[in-house]
PDB file of C-alpha atoms in Angstrom:
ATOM      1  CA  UNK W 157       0.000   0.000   0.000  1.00  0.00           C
ATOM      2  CA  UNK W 158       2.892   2.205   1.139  1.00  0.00           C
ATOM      3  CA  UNK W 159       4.253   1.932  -2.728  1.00  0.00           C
ATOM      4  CA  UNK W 160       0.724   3.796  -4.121  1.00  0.00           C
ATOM      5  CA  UNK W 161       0.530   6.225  -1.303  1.00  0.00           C
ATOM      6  CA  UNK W 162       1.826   9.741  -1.938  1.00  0.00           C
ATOM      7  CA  UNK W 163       3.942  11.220   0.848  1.00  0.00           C
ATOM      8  CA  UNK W 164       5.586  14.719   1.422  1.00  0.00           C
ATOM      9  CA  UNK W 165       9.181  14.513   2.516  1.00  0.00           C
ATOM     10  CA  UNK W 166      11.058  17.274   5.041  1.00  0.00           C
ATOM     11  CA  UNK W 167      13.518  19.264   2.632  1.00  0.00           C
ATOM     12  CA  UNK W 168      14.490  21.530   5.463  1.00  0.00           C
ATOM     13  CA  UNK W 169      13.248  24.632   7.357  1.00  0.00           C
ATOM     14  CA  UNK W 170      11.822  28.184   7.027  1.00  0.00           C
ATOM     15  CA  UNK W 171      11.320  30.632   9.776  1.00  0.00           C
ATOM     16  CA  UNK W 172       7.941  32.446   9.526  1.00  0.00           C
ATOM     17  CA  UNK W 173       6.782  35.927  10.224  1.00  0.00           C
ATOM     18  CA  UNK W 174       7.038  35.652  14.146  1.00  0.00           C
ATOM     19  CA  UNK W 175      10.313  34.252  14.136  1.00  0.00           C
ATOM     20  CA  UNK W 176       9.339  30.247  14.705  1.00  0.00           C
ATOM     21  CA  UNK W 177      10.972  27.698  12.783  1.00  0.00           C
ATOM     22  CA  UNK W 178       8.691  25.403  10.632  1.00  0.00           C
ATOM     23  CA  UNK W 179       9.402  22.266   9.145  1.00  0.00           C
ATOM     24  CA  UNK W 180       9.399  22.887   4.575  1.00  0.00           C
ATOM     25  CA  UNK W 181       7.793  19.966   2.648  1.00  0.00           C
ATOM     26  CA  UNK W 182       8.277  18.934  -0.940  1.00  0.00           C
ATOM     27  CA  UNK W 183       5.214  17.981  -3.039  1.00  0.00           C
ATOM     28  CA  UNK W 184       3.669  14.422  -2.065  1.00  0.00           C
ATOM     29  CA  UNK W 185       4.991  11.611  -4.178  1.00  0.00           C
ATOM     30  CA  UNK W 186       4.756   8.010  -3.987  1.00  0.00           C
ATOM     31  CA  UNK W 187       7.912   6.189  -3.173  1.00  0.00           C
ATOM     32  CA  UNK W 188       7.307   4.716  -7.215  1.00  0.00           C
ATOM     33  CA  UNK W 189       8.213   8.212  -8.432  1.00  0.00           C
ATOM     34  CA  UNK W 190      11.239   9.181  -6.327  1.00  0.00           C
ATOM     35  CA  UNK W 191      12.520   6.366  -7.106  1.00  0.00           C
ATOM     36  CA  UNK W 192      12.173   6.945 -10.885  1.00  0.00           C
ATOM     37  CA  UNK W 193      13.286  10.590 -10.030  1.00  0.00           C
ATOM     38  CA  UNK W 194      16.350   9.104  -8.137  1.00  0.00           C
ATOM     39  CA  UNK W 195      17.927   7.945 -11.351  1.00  0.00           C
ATOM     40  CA  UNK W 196      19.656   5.222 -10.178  1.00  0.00           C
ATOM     41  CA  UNK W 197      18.085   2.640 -11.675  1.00  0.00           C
ATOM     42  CA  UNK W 198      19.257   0.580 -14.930  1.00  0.00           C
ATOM     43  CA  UNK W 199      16.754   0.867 -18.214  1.00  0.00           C
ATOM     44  CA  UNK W 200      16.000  -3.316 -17.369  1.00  0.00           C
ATOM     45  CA  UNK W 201      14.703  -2.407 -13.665  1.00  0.00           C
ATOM     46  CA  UNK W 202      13.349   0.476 -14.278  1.00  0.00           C
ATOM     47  CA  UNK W 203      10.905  -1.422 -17.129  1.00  0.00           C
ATOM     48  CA  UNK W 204      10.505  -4.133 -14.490  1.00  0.00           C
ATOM     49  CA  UNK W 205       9.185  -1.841 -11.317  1.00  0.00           C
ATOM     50  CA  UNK W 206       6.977   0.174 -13.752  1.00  0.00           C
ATOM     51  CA  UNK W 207       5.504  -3.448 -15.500  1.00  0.00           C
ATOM     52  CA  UNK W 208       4.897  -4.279 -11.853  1.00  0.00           C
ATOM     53  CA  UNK W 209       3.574  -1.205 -10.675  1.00  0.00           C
ATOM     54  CA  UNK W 210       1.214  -1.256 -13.646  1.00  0.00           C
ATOM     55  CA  UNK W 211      -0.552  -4.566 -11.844  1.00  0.00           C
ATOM     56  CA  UNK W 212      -1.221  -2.850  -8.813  1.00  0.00           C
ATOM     57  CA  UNK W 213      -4.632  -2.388  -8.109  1.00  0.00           C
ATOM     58  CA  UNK W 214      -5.034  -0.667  -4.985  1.00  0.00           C
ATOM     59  CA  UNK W 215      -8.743  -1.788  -4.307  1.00  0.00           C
ATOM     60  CA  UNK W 216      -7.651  -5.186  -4.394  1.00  0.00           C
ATOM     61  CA  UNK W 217      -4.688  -4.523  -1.842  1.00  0.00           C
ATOM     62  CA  UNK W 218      -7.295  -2.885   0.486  1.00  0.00           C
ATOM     63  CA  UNK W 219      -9.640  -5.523   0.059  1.00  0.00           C
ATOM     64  CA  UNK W 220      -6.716  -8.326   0.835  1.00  0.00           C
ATOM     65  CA  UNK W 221      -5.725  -6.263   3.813  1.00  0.00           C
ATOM     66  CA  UNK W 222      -8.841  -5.773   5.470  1.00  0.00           C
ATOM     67  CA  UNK W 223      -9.822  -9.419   4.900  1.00  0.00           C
ATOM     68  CA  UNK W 224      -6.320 -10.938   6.869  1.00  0.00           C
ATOM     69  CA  UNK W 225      -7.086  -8.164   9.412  1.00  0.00           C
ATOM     70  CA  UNK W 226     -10.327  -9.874  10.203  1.00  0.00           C
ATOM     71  CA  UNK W 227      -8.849 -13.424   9.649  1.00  0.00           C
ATOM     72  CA  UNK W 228      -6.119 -11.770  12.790  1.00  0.00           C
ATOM     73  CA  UNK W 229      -8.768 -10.534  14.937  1.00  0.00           C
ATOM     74  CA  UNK W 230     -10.834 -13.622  14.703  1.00  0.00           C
ATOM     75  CA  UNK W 231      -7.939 -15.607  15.605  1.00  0.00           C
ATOM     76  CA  UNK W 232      -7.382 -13.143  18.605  1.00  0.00           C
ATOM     77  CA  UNK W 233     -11.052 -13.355  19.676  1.00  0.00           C
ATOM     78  CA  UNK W 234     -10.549 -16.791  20.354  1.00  0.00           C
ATOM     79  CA  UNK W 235      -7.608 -16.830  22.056  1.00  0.00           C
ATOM     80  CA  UNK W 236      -8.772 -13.603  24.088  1.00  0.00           C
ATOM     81  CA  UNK W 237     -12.520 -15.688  25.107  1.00  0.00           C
ATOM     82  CA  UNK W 238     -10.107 -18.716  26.007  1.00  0.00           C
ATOM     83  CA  UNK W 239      -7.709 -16.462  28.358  1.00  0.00           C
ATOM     84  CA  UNK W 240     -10.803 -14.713  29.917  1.00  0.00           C
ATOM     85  CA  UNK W 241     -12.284 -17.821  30.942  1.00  0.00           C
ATOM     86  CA  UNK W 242      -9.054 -18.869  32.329  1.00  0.00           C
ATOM     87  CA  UNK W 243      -8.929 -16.043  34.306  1.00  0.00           C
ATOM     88  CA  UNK W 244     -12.519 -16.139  35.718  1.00  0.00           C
ATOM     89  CA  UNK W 245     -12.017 -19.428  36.631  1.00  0.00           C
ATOM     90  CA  UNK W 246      -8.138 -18.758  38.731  1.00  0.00           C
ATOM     91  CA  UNK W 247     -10.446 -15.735  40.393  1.00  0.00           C
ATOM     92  CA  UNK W 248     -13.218 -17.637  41.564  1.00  0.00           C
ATOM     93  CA  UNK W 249     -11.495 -20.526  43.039  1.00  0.00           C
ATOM     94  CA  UNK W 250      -8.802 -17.697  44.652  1.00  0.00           C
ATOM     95  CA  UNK W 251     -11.774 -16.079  46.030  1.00  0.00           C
ATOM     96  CA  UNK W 252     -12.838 -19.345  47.757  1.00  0.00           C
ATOM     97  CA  UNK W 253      -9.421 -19.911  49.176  1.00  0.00           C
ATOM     98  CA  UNK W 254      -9.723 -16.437  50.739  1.00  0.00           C
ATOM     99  CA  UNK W 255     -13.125 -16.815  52.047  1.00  0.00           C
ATOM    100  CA  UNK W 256     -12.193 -17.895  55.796  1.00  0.00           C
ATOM    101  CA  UNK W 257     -11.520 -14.682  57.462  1.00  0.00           C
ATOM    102  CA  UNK W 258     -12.228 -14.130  61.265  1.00  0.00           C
ATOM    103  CA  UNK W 259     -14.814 -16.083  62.725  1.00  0.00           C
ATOM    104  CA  UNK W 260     -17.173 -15.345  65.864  1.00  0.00           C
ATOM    105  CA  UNK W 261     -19.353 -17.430  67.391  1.00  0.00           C
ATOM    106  CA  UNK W 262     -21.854 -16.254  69.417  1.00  0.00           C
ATOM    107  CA  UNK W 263     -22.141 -18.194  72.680  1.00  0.00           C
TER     108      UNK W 263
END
């Protein structure tokens, strides 16, 4: 996703009308075009990363993501209902142990 995503990069600092210092952005770009911008890439890769960043689809990539994000929270549901359980149980028999206390009897 990060490949399709445009971005603005720090290129330095500017100091504005009341003296504060303030970060100076370039234009947003995805990491695809600085890349191409870098020039430091042979003609051969460059024609491979652009024939593979031609098949991206970025609704499909969202779709794949949020679908293993549920598949990662169902598996954590379980696991999480298992460890409650777990716990309810250790607190109620804990709770038992530590009923005695002081005792009076009346006479």
């Amino acid at each position: 996703m990060s490949a399709i995503t445009p971005t603005k990069k720090p290129v330095g600092w500017s100091v504005d009308g009341q003296g504060r210092r303030r970060r100076v952005y370039d234009a947003p770009k995805t990491p695809f075009q600085r890349l191409l911008e870098a020039g430091v890439l042979s003609h051969t890769q460059e024609r491979m990363l652009r024939a593979q960043y031609a098949k991206l689809n970025p609704v499909e990539l969202t779709r794949d993501i949020v679908r293993y994000q549920d598949m990662l929270i169902t598996k954590a549901r379980w696991k999480t209902e298992v460890l409650t359980a777990e716990v309810a149980d250790a607190q109620k028999s804990r709770r038992k142990r530590q009923a005695g206390g002081v005792k009076i009897h009346s006479a």
